[in-house]
Amino acid sequence: MRQSTSESLTAWLFLAPALCVLGAFGLFPIGYALFVSLHDWRIRRGALLGLRHYRRALGEPEALLWFVLGCLLIVVVARLRGSRLLHRLSLGRCQRRAALALLLGLGLWLALVPGLRGLCATGDPRLYNGLRVTALYALATIPVQLSLSMLLAYLLLMSLRAKGFFRVVLFLPYVTPVIASAVVFRSIFSPDPASLANRLWTWCGFGQLRWLYESRSVVALLLRAAGMQAWPVWIDTFFPSLALTSIVVYNIWVYIGYDTVILLAGLSAIPRHYYEAAQIDGASAWQSFRHITLPLVSPTLFFLSMVAVIGTFRAFNHIYIMRTAGARDSVDVLSVTIFDVLFENHNAGYAAALAFVLFAVILALTALQNRVVGKRVFYGD
Amino acid sequence: MGAAISALWSRLALGILTAALAAACSEGRQPAATADEVERADPSGQSLVFWYQHTRERETALLEMIRDFNRANEYGIQVRGEYAGDYDAVYNKMIVGLQGGTVPDVLVAYQNQARAYYAADGIVALDPYIDSPRWGLSDSARADFFPAFLQQDRVDGVQICFPPNRSMEVLYYNRDWLRELGYDHPPQTWEEFRQMCRAAHRQPFSRAQPGCRSLGLLLEIDASRLASLVFAHGGDLLSASGDAYTLDTPQMRAALGLLVELARDGCLEQLGEPYGDQREFSVGRVLFVLRSSSSLPFVAIAVREGGLDFQWDVAPLPSVSGTPVVNVYGASLAVARTTPERQLASWLFIKWFTEPEQQARWVRASKYFPVRRSTAASLADYFAGDPQYHSAYRLLEYGRSEPSVAGYQQVRRMMQEAMVGVLEGDDVDRTLAQLERRANATLVDGS
Amino acid sequence: MATRPAGRRWRRAAVYAGLSLWAAVSSFPFLWMLLSSFMTRGETLRRALWPERVQWGNYAEAWREASFGLYFRNSLVIAAVQVGGTLLFSLLAAYPLARLRFRGRELVFGCVLATLMIPESVTMVPNFLTVTWLHRATPIAWLNSWPALTVPFMVSAFSIFLLRQFMRSQPSELWDAARIDGAGHLRFLFQIQLPLCRAPLLTVGMFSFIGSWNALAWPLLVTNTPDWRPISVGLQQFVSEAGAEVHLQTAGACIATVPVLVAYFLLQREFTEGISMAGLKG
């Protein structure tokens, strides 16, 4: 139809300048990285290796196959749950649920046991350690960051005195140069008995800790404080180290201002008369929040959560600066490992392959997030 | 018609195949310049670019020296110095430059970086220039260099870069405090070192602030510190032939054992903050500091302005053999592959920079150590004014360096993890066995 | 029913306490930076809390040592160009992604987001190659000049994303009304939608400004001469191999941070314009 083609044309015209720049400086690097990752590339291009870097990084192809199969099965189960396919088969409700549970269990088992475990055993331990630390870092940072900034944004919107002052001060962490904030936080989380963290900790009644230099996990330290001398390995694997936790605190401190400012912008779009109408109807503050604020700010929240996931998985600068020898590899997120491979091993080909694996992981997570959370976002009318 | 098309396709296919093969073949390295080419080259009038990482006073002094070279050199060579960032930034720029951007003529590089450049044919071997009868170093000049320094920049028998200056690891000690503890000399044996550390822990410095902790040594977890300790115990990190790491050795065990013992006695702690040991030393809370000599000026200022202004000096680590062994290191200068004329001109600049007269000048400005022995002749007044520098200078003769093999950077990280592990109670035997195994694995695949 | 005055006061007190605590936590590194910039080197080494005497000289020395005058000008120009470009291109790009229907919309949006997902250490080399090629192939100088420093960052996927979210949350009646009046998309975007997007546009501009101001690795790569070096490179001057001159480093950092703070302070009311949560008072 003429209208939709003219709309198409307008759309592409509007997009043209941005797509030109993004194509050259955003998409071309991705293609280039892929090209590099297929070669033995130290500084100059060497032999074509095909997927050998990926094989070295990820592990046995069979394990990868099982992992992918397992994930596909889980996706199928999720799809089946909502579809009418099962209703057509004349199964009872219990039987349907049992079938789904069975399939889900099988999918999980496939993905984890022959899949993930096989991959970790045959792949590059640096890659899997990098992914593990990145996941822990993201899980520790994102929920805290988002809820704290939501709270702060909300508080800042109340009519208070010195609102302007609070809003400026809140943004200071984001604008304070990293050199300054890193020095201060390194000194706070120093293993020195006189450091701020240790002083606070001993004042609370606990012993001294090594903070940024502690590679054991927080749970392991708790167990040690409780008197245990040895603990299973998974305690250190599935929980963040104290060093990583200190860095998480630092990062939350830096980025809360950023999140809050964006939330404020989003909250400012909510027309005032909605609240007035709600007040007339007798709604409490919590009800206003839940039924007006939350839905109307959900596009911004969705944006922030996506940006947070992408951002934490990519995070490099603040982590690299706070890295210490004492933390061993418990703070090495994948971006840091990629940097090491590039600058210490001088292996651009392998670094590009690792970067591509990270890219794929972030892509998958974003797609998943879009699907699961994106549906709940409320857009305007 | 059909035949023509299929002929076209097959020619196309052949063309693609050839191109793919050509692309797939790794680029070989061009051969080093022949002696003939070097003799015949004419360096006059060349314009060179020099990438450095120095800032502030060192940069100012360097630029002045470059200006003087431009004015005075008989070939009319003009050098332009450019601040290219820190070592990582220079490396980044160089690898990007090697792939299609601009490369400088002379650049600063650590040995592992130079190695990577050399493997990519980005820099040239310097032997033809050093050995050249017309342009190279005379026998007496070559003998004038501290041997360890030149050796460190040789890889597989090829001189891939050249040292403009060096630093070394020394033991800083608080002389006044040591006197209070009853000693009038720095530690001569490891047993003495242990005793001094324990004594320092028991008896704090009289002028230090009371109530703070008092330590013998505040140790930075750094592979160079561990290397220094191993060297001082008579060991090495690499086998004599240079093709295997020797990290599970009695000397390494002795070094780590010493650290564990001192930590257990409470007189050694791991460094908690960058430059924390310098700071603690300057306020009299730490008796010994093991650090690079490039910290000399900073420690001097710190001690003076820290308020206590005590007497301090530097010494080598105690040695088991009687003669001291010090770990020397530093970045070097590499010459990029450009044109024969520019390469020669670059070498002439480096040669000029490492002459004793220029070295003396550079030393005064940068507080680094020179690479030629005869520099000492013109530094008498400087030595008088800076006794700690003089103490360290005397140790240059006994230098030994860490490995320059590929992948050593990663092995450094492994060594640091081993240090931390052992200090936290890991089993020494298992740690060292694993360390050596993993280190040698990097030699195999180049990682 | 109005809440009891006592309960209301207690709640306000709690709000103030919470915000004050957070304000203290947010500002102390900055305060440390500020205080250290006025100390002597000895005081920074001794970890003194207050300078005995205010050392204004630190600022003069930092300014001189790091060619701050030139770098300041460079940073301002680079930031202005980058922010301007970002606002224009992001607005133009976000509109069709939010409001227009065309085939491939979701794919384009996906591609835009994908550019965010690749780590930085890997994008620097290809971007440098692109810029070098442009420098050679076009009559404009890219390297050592403002184009290389600004154009690669002029289109930010964050900005497009944020603006798109914002536009999507606006009622679609606006466009219907404008169309009836005979306005085309372009006029609608710039005359009606743009003024409404003030808050997110200012947010985008602010973050783009900060990003440009603090960028270090890329400017180091694309500038060989001091002509177009930004201020972040100047700060590097005070970091050396064996010790940092903290008093000068913090003075330099304060100088570098001031414009950002000033800009934010002037704009922070604009971010929150139009907010009046009458129902949440007390």
mmCIF file of N, CA, C and O in Angstrom, chain B residues 51 53 55-59 80 82-87 89 92-93 95-97 99-102 110 273 275 278-279 283 294-295 298 301-302 305-307 368, chain C residues 40-47 61 65 121 124-125 128-129 132 136 143 217 219-225 229 233 236-245 248:
data_model
loop_
_atom_site.group_PDB
_atom_site.id
_atom_site.type_symbol
_atom_site.label_atom_id
_atom_site.label_comp_id
_atom_site.label_asym_id
_atom_site.label_seq_id
_atom_site.Cartn_x
_atom_site.Cartn_y
_atom_site.Cartn_z
ATOM 1 N N TRP B 51 58.551 7.266 19.833
ATOM 2 C CA TRP B 51 57.454 7.154 20.784
ATOM 3 C C TRP B 51 58.013 6.795 22.151
ATOM 4 O O TRP B 51 58.670 5.765 22.307
ATOM 5 N N GLN B 53 57.212 7.008 26.713
ATOM 6 C CA GLN B 53 56.131 7.014 27.695
ATOM 7 C C GLN B 53 56.434 7.922 28.883
ATOM 8 O O GLN B 53 55.695 7.956 29.851
ATOM 9 N N THR B 55 56.899 11.181 31.324
ATOM 10 C CA THR B 55 56.110 12.379 31.568
ATOM 11 C C THR B 55 56.929 13.353 32.403
ATOM 12 O O THR B 55 57.944 12.994 32.984
ATOM 13 N N ARG B 56 56.475 14.567 32.445
ATOM 14 C CA ARG B 56 56.999 15.593 33.331
ATOM 15 C C ARG B 56 58.510 15.766 33.215
ATOM 16 O O ARG B 56 59.013 15.940 32.121
ATOM 17 N N GLU B 57 59.226 15.717 34.338
ATOM 18 C CA GLU B 57 60.649 16.077 34.288
ATOM 19 C C GLU B 57 61.417 15.198 33.315
ATOM 20 O O GLU B 57 62.293 15.673 32.591
ATOM 21 N N ARG B 58 61.107 13.902 33.340
ATOM 22 C CA ARG B 58 61.832 13.007 32.422
ATOM 23 C C ARG B 58 61.550 13.375 30.982
ATOM 24 O O ARG B 58 62.450 13.359 30.136
ATOM 25 N N GLU B 59 60.286 13.729 30.706
ATOM 26 C CA GLU B 59 59.936 14.092 29.333
ATOM 27 C C GLU B 59 60.672 15.359 28.917
ATOM 28 O O GLU B 59 61.225 15.456 27.818
ATOM 29 N N ARG B 80 61.809 13.494 16.074
ATOM 30 C CA ARG B 80 60.685 14.137 16.760
ATOM 31 C C ARG B 80 60.178 13.179 17.833
ATOM 32 O O ARG B 80 59.785 12.049 17.537
ATOM 33 N N GLU B 82 57.515 11.909 20.627
ATOM 34 C CA GLU B 82 56.081 12.016 20.875
ATOM 35 C C GLU B 82 55.711 11.207 22.099
ATOM 36 O O GLU B 82 56.094 10.039 22.219
ATOM 37 N N TYR B 83 54.949 11.821 22.964
ATOM 38 C CA TYR B 83 54.414 11.105 24.122
ATOM 39 C C TYR B 83 53.285 10.227 23.616
ATOM 40 O O TYR B 83 52.286 10.711 23.090
ATOM 41 N N ALA B 84 53.425 8.932 23.736
ATOM 42 C CA ALA B 84 52.425 8.032 23.156
ATOM 43 C C ALA B 84 51.576 7.343 24.220
ATOM 44 O O ALA B 84 50.855 6.405 23.907
ATOM 45 N N GLY B 85 51.666 7.770 25.463
ATOM 46 C CA GLY B 85 50.859 7.152 26.508
ATOM 47 C C GLY B 85 51.706 6.253 27.386
ATOM 48 O O GLY B 85 52.931 6.331 27.377
ATOM 49 N N ASP B 86 51.080 5.385 28.151
ATOM 50 C CA ASP B 86 51.841 4.453 28.973
ATOM 51 C C ASP B 86 52.201 3.221 28.134
ATOM 52 O O ASP B 86 51.908 3.167 26.942
ATOM 53 N N TYR B 87 52.843 2.242 28.750
ATOM 54 C CA TYR B 87 53.346 1.095 27.981
ATOM 55 C C TYR B 87 52.238 0.390 27.217
ATOM 56 O O TYR B 87 52.414 -0.027 26.073
ATOM 57 N N ALA B 89 49.453 1.701 26.106
ATOM 58 C CA ALA B 89 48.988 2.542 24.997
ATOM 59 C C ALA B 89 49.963 2.464 23.834
ATOM 60 O O ALA B 89 49.551 2.387 22.675
ATOM 61 N N ASN B 92 49.388 -0.781 22.101
ATOM 62 C CA ASN B 92 48.153 -0.707 21.322
ATOM 63 C C ASN B 92 48.368 0.029 20.013
ATOM 64 O O ASN B 92 47.974 -0.418 18.943
ATOM 65 N N LYS B 93 49.017 1.185 20.126
ATOM 66 C CA LYS B 93 49.259 1.986 18.935
ATOM 67 C C LYS B 93 50.147 1.246 17.944
ATOM 68 O O LYS B 93 49.951 1.327 16.737
ATOM 69 N N ILE B 95 50.566 -2.091 17.579
ATOM 70 C CA ILE B 95 49.941 -3.209 16.871
ATOM 71 C C ILE B 95 48.931 -2.693 15.858
ATOM 72 O O ILE B 95 48.742 -3.274 14.797
ATOM 73 N N VAL B 96 48.266 -1.597 16.180
ATOM 74 C CA VAL B 96 47.351 -1.010 15.218
ATOM 75 C C VAL B 96 48.133 -0.446 14.043
ATOM 76 O O VAL B 96 47.758 -0.613 12.884
ATOM 77 N N GLY B 97 49.247 0.219 14.362
ATOM 78 C CA GLY B 97 50.073 0.772 13.303
ATOM 79 C C GLY B 97 50.612 -0.289 12.371
ATOM 80 O O GLY B 97 50.681 -0.107 11.159
ATOM 81 N N GLN B 99 49.208 -2.830 11.456
ATOM 82 C CA GLN B 99 48.165 -3.377 10.604
ATOM 83 C C GLN B 99 47.613 -2.364 9.633
ATOM 84 O O GLN B 99 46.592 -2.595 9.023
ATOM 85 N N GLY B 100 48.247 -1.255 9.490
ATOM 86 C CA GLY B 100 47.749 -0.337 8.475
ATOM 87 C C GLY B 100 47.840 1.122 8.866
ATOM 88 O O GLY B 100 47.526 1.987 8.086
ATOM 89 N N GLY B 101 48.279 1.380 10.072
ATOM 90 C CA GLY B 101 48.391 2.776 10.441
ATOM 91 C C GLY B 101 49.819 3.238 10.272
ATOM 92 O O GLY B 101 50.557 2.741 9.427
ATOM 93 N N THR B 102 50.216 4.177 11.106
ATOM 94 C CA THR B 102 51.586 4.649 11.025
ATOM 95 C C THR B 102 52.398 4.008 12.141
ATOM 96 O O THR B 102 51.919 3.855 13.260
ATOM 97 N N TYR B 110 58.714 -3.185 26.223
ATOM 98 C CA TYR B 110 59.203 -4.219 27.119
ATOM 99 C C TYR B 110 59.615 -5.417 26.282
ATOM 100 O O TYR B 110 59.176 -5.569 25.141
ATOM 101 N N GLU B 273 48.026 -1.901 49.396
ATOM 102 C CA GLU B 273 47.668 -0.780 48.519
ATOM 103 C C GLU B 273 48.863 -0.438 47.659
ATOM 104 O O GLU B 273 49.984 -0.542 48.115
ATOM 105 N N TYR B 275 51.945 1.306 46.329
ATOM 106 C CA TYR B 275 52.910 2.209 46.975
ATOM 107 C C TYR B 275 52.743 2.280 48.487
ATOM 108 O O TYR B 275 53.335 3.146 49.135
ATOM 109 N N GLN B 278 56.094 1.984 50.346
ATOM 110 C CA GLN B 278 56.884 3.217 50.372
ATOM 111 C C GLN B 278 56.419 4.123 51.486
ATOM 112 O O GLN B 278 57.208 4.716 52.228
ATOM 113 N N ARG B 279 55.098 4.212 51.570
ATOM 114 C CA ARG B 279 54.525 5.129 52.534
ATOM 115 C C ARG B 279 54.807 4.671 53.955
ATOM 116 O O ARG B 279 55.203 5.451 54.805
ATOM 117 N N VAL B 283 57.171 6.452 57.154
ATOM 118 C CA VAL B 283 56.742 6.841 58.501
ATOM 119 C C VAL B 283 57.245 5.857 59.547
ATOM 120 O O VAL B 283 56.731 5.814 60.667
ATOM 121 N N SER B 294 63.852 2.620 40.756
ATOM 122 C CA SER B 294 63.209 3.813 40.211
ATOM 123 C C SER B 294 62.363 4.507 41.261
ATOM 124 O O SER B 294 61.929 5.630 41.066
ATOM 125 N N SER B 295 62.155 3.839 42.404
ATOM 126 C CA SER B 295 61.428 4.491 43.503
ATOM 127 C C SER B 295 62.322 5.351 44.359
ATOM 128 O O SER B 295 61.831 6.008 45.269
ATOM 129 N N PHE B 298 61.270 8.909 44.940
ATOM 130 C CA PHE B 298 60.005 9.024 45.655
ATOM 131 C C PHE B 298 60.165 8.698 47.121
ATOM 132 O O PHE B 298 59.579 9.345 47.990
ATOM 133 N N ILE B 301 61.840 11.681 48.858
ATOM 134 C CA ILE B 301 60.884 12.750 49.170
ATOM 135 C C ILE B 301 59.962 12.331 50.300
ATOM 136 O O ILE B 301 59.675 13.102 51.217
ATOM 137 N N ALA B 302 59.513 11.084 50.224
ATOM 138 C CA ALA B 302 58.571 10.612 51.240
ATOM 139 C C ALA B 302 59.186 10.653 52.625
ATOM 140 O O ALA B 302 58.543 11.077 53.589
ATOM 141 N N GLU B 305 59.533 14.374 53.675
ATOM 142 C CA GLU B 305 58.286 15.067 53.977
ATOM 143 C C GLU B 305 57.377 14.298 54.901
ATOM 144 O O GLU B 305 56.345 14.805 55.326
ATOM 145 N N GLY B 306 57.739 13.034 55.177
ATOM 146 C CA GLY B 306 56.920 12.248 56.090
ATOM 147 C C GLY B 306 57.072 12.700 57.516
ATOM 148 O O GLY B 306 56.323 12.295 58.397
ATOM 149 N N GLY B 307 58.075 13.524 57.760
ATOM 150 C CA GLY B 307 58.196 14.114 59.078
ATOM 151 C C GLY B 307 59.287 13.515 59.940
ATOM 152 O O GLY B 307 59.711 14.124 60.911
ATOM 153 N N TYR B 368 67.271 7.021 36.527
ATOM 154 C CA TYR B 368 67.459 5.628 36.134
ATOM 155 C C TYR B 368 68.942 5.304 36.254
ATOM 156 O O TYR B 368 69.757 6.170 36.545
ATOM 157 N N THR C 40 50.046 19.473 50.651
ATOM 158 C CA THR C 40 51.403 19.290 50.148
ATOM 159 C C THR C 40 51.632 17.801 49.947
ATOM 160 O O THR C 40 50.862 16.976 50.420
ATOM 161 N N ARG C 41 52.684 17.478 49.270
ATOM 162 C CA ARG C 41 52.967 16.077 49.012
ATOM 163 C C ARG C 41 53.161 15.304 50.323
ATOM 164 O O ARG C 41 52.686 14.199 50.476
ATOM 165 N N GLY C 42 53.847 15.953 51.260
ATOM 166 C CA GLY C 42 54.077 15.283 52.537
ATOM 167 C C GLY C 42 52.776 14.955 53.239
ATOM 168 O O GLY C 42 52.611 13.890 53.828
ATOM 169 N N GLU C 43 51.830 15.893 53.176
ATOM 170 C CA GLU C 43 50.560 15.644 53.850
ATOM 171 C C GLU C 43 49.814 14.490 53.207
ATOM 172 O O GLU C 43 49.189 13.682 53.890
ATOM 173 N N THR C 44 49.889 14.384 51.867
ATOM 174 C CA THR C 44 49.205 13.259 51.235
ATOM 175 C C THR C 44 49.874 11.955 51.622
ATOM 176 O O THR C 44 49.210 10.930 51.739
ATOM 177 N N LEU C 45 51.172 11.978 51.813
ATOM 178 C CA LEU C 45 51.867 10.750 52.195
ATOM 179 C C LEU C 45 51.517 10.342 53.606
ATOM 180 O O LEU C 45 51.434 9.167 53.927
ATOM 181 N N ARG C 46 51.332 11.349 54.462
ATOM 182 C CA ARG C 46 51.017 11.033 55.849
ATOM 183 C C ARG C 46 49.527 10.766 56.035
ATOM 184 O O ARG C 46 49.073 10.560 57.145
ATOM 185 N N ARG C 47 48.778 10.773 54.966
ATOM 186 C CA ARG C 47 47.334 10.551 55.027
ATOM 187 C C ARG C 47 46.644 11.543 55.948
ATOM 188 O O ARG C 47 45.784 11.185 56.735
ATOM 189 N N GLU C 61 50.417 24.618 39.214
ATOM 190 C CA GLU C 61 51.423 23.694 38.700
ATOM 191 C C GLU C 61 50.788 22.643 37.802
ATOM 192 O O GLU C 61 51.314 22.331 36.735
ATOM 193 N N GLU C 65 51.869 22.118 33.991
ATOM 194 C CA GLU C 65 52.550 20.878 33.647
ATOM 195 C C GLU C 65 51.837 20.094 32.565
ATOM 196 O O GLU C 65 52.444 19.447 31.744
ATOM 197 N N SER C 121 38.067 -3.791 24.061
ATOM 198 C CA SER C 121 39.439 -4.068 23.647
ATOM 199 C C SER C 121 39.485 -4.627 22.233
ATOM 200 O O SER C 121 40.500 -4.532 21.558
ATOM 201 N N MET C 124 38.720 -1.615 19.209
ATOM 202 C CA MET C 124 39.612 -0.488 18.951
ATOM 203 C C MET C 124 40.402 -0.639 17.667
ATOM 204 O O MET C 124 40.533 0.332 16.917
ATOM 205 N N VAL C 125 40.921 -1.827 17.418
ATOM 206 C CA VAL C 125 41.736 -2.005 16.219
ATOM 207 C C VAL C 125 40.918 -1.792 14.942
ATOM 208 O O VAL C 125 41.319 -1.010 14.084
ATOM 209 N N PHE C 128 40.131 1.810 14.445
ATOM 210 C CA PHE C 128 41.296 2.589 14.046
ATOM 211 C C PHE C 128 41.601 2.377 12.579
ATOM 212 O O PHE C 128 41.969 3.303 11.854
ATOM 213 N N LEU C 129 41.456 1.160 12.103
ATOM 214 C CA LEU C 129 41.685 0.888 10.694
ATOM 215 C C LEU C 129 40.696 1.668 9.835
ATOM 216 O O LEU C 129 41.068 2.238 8.802
ATOM 217 N N THR C 132 41.683 5.330 9.836
ATOM 218 C CA THR C 132 42.873 5.532 9.009
ATOM 219 C C THR C 132 42.504 5.510 7.528
ATOM 220 O O THR C 132 42.983 6.329 6.742
ATOM 221 N N ARG C 136 42.755 8.558 4.722
ATOM 222 C CA ARG C 136 43.475 8.529 3.445
ATOM 223 C C ARG C 136 42.528 8.746 2.277
ATOM 224 O O ARG C 136 42.899 9.318 1.274
ATOM 225 N N LEU C 143 42.541 11.661 11.376
ATOM 226 C CA LEU C 143 43.458 11.427 12.482
ATOM 227 C C LEU C 143 43.987 12.757 12.980
ATOM 228 O O LEU C 143 44.108 13.717 12.230
ATOM 229 N N ALA C 217 41.373 5.932 26.256
ATOM 230 C CA ALA C 217 42.093 4.997 25.393
ATOM 231 C C ALA C 217 42.018 5.399 23.926
ATOM 232 O O ALA C 217 43.033 5.419 23.213
ATOM 233 N N PRO C 219 41.255 8.470 22.447
ATOM 234 C CA PRO C 219 42.009 9.685 22.079
ATOM 235 C C PRO C 219 43.518 9.449 22.053
ATOM 236 O O PRO C 219 44.218 9.988 21.197
ATOM 237 N N LEU C 220 44.028 8.627 22.986
ATOM 238 C CA LEU C 220 45.460 8.336 22.977
ATOM 239 C C LEU C 220 45.857 7.676 21.671
ATOM 240 O O LEU C 220 46.942 7.900 21.148
ATOM 241 N N LEU C 221 44.955 6.851 21.156
ATOM 242 C CA LEU C 221 45.254 6.094 19.954
ATOM 243 C C LEU C 221 45.253 6.972 18.709
ATOM 244 O O LEU C 221 46.098 6.827 17.836
ATOM 245 N N VAL C 222 44.288 7.870 18.616
ATOM 246 C CA VAL C 222 44.126 8.611 17.367
ATOM 247 C C VAL C 222 44.814 9.963 17.349
ATOM 248 O O VAL C 222 44.733 10.668 16.345
ATOM 249 N N THR C 223 45.461 10.359 18.436
ATOM 250 C CA THR C 223 46.196 11.622 18.399
ATOM 251 C C THR C 223 47.663 11.345 18.671
ATOM 252 O O THR C 223 48.025 10.797 19.696
ATOM 253 N N ASN C 224 48.493 11.738 17.730
ATOM 254 C CA ASN C 224 49.925 11.611 17.949
ATOM 255 C C ASN C 224 50.533 12.917 18.396
ATOM 256 O O ASN C 224 51.620 12.958 18.947
ATOM 257 N N THR C 225 49.842 13.993 18.109
ATOM 258 C CA THR C 225 50.370 15.312 18.462
ATOM 259 C C THR C 225 49.442 15.950 19.487
ATOM 260 O O THR C 225 48.284 15.572 19.605
ATOM 261 N N ARG C 229 44.616 16.812 21.616
ATOM 262 C CA ARG C 229 44.510 15.938 22.780
ATOM 263 C C ARG C 229 43.517 16.483 23.774
ATOM 264 O O ARG C 229 43.519 17.663 24.068
ATOM 265 N N VAL C 233 43.866 12.885 28.660
ATOM 266 C CA VAL C 233 45.255 12.513 28.400
ATOM 267 C C VAL C 233 46.179 13.352 29.276
ATOM 268 O O VAL C 233 47.205 12.874 29.762
ATOM 269 N N GLN C 236 46.936 11.953 32.609
ATOM 270 C CA GLN C 236 47.870 10.829 32.623
ATOM 271 C C GLN C 236 49.281 11.271 32.953
ATOM 272 O O GLN C 236 50.107 10.465 33.377
ATOM 273 N N GLN C 237 49.562 12.538 32.748
ATOM 274 C CA GLN C 237 50.910 13.043 32.974
ATOM 275 C C GLN C 237 51.389 12.815 34.392
ATOM 276 O O GLN C 237 52.576 12.740 34.654
ATOM 277 N N PHE C 238 50.451 12.750 35.323
ATOM 278 C CA PHE C 238 50.855 12.670 36.723
ATOM 279 C C PHE C 238 50.963 11.249 37.222
ATOM 280 O O PHE C 238 51.234 11.025 38.394
ATOM 281 N N VAL C 239 50.733 10.310 36.330
ATOM 282 C CA VAL C 239 50.889 8.921 36.740
ATOM 283 C C VAL C 239 52.209 8.436 36.187
ATOM 284 O O VAL C 239 52.425 8.458 35.001
ATOM 285 N N SER C 240 53.119 8.066 37.019
ATOM 286 C CA SER C 240 54.414 7.599 36.518
ATOM 287 C C SER C 240 54.698 6.225 37.088
ATOM 288 O O SER C 240 53.907 5.664 37.824
ATOM 289 N N GLU C 241 55.853 5.709 36.733
ATOM 290 C CA GLU C 241 56.129 4.315 37.018
ATOM 291 C C GLU C 241 56.265 3.986 38.478
ATOM 292 O O GLU C 241 55.977 2.880 38.894
ATOM 293 N N ALA C 242 56.766 4.901 39.258
ATOM 294 C CA ALA C 242 57.068 4.497 40.630
ATOM 295 C C ALA C 242 56.498 5.472 41.636
ATOM 296 O O ALA C 242 57.165 5.900 42.530
ATOM 297 N N GLY C 243 55.289 5.811 41.488
ATOM 298 C CA GLY C 243 54.688 6.682 42.484
ATOM 299 C C GLY C 243 53.810 7.709 41.817
ATOM 300 O O GLY C 243 54.096 8.167 40.731
ATOM 301 N N ALA C 244 52.777 8.063 42.480
ATOM 302 C CA ALA C 244 51.886 9.079 41.928
ATOM 303 C C ALA C 244 51.977 10.314 42.784
ATOM 304 O O ALA C 244 52.024 10.241 44.002
ATOM 305 N N GLU C 245 52.043 11.458 42.120
ATOM 306 C CA GLU C 245 52.054 12.697 42.904
ATOM 307 C C GLU C 245 50.611 13.059 43.187
ATOM 308 O O GLU C 245 49.972 13.774 42.414
ATOM 309 N N LEU C 248 49.158 16.645 43.019
ATOM 310 C CA LEU C 248 48.986 17.239 41.691
ATOM 311 C C LEU C 248 47.934 16.492 40.876
ATOM 312 O O LEU C 248 47.164 17.081 40.127
#
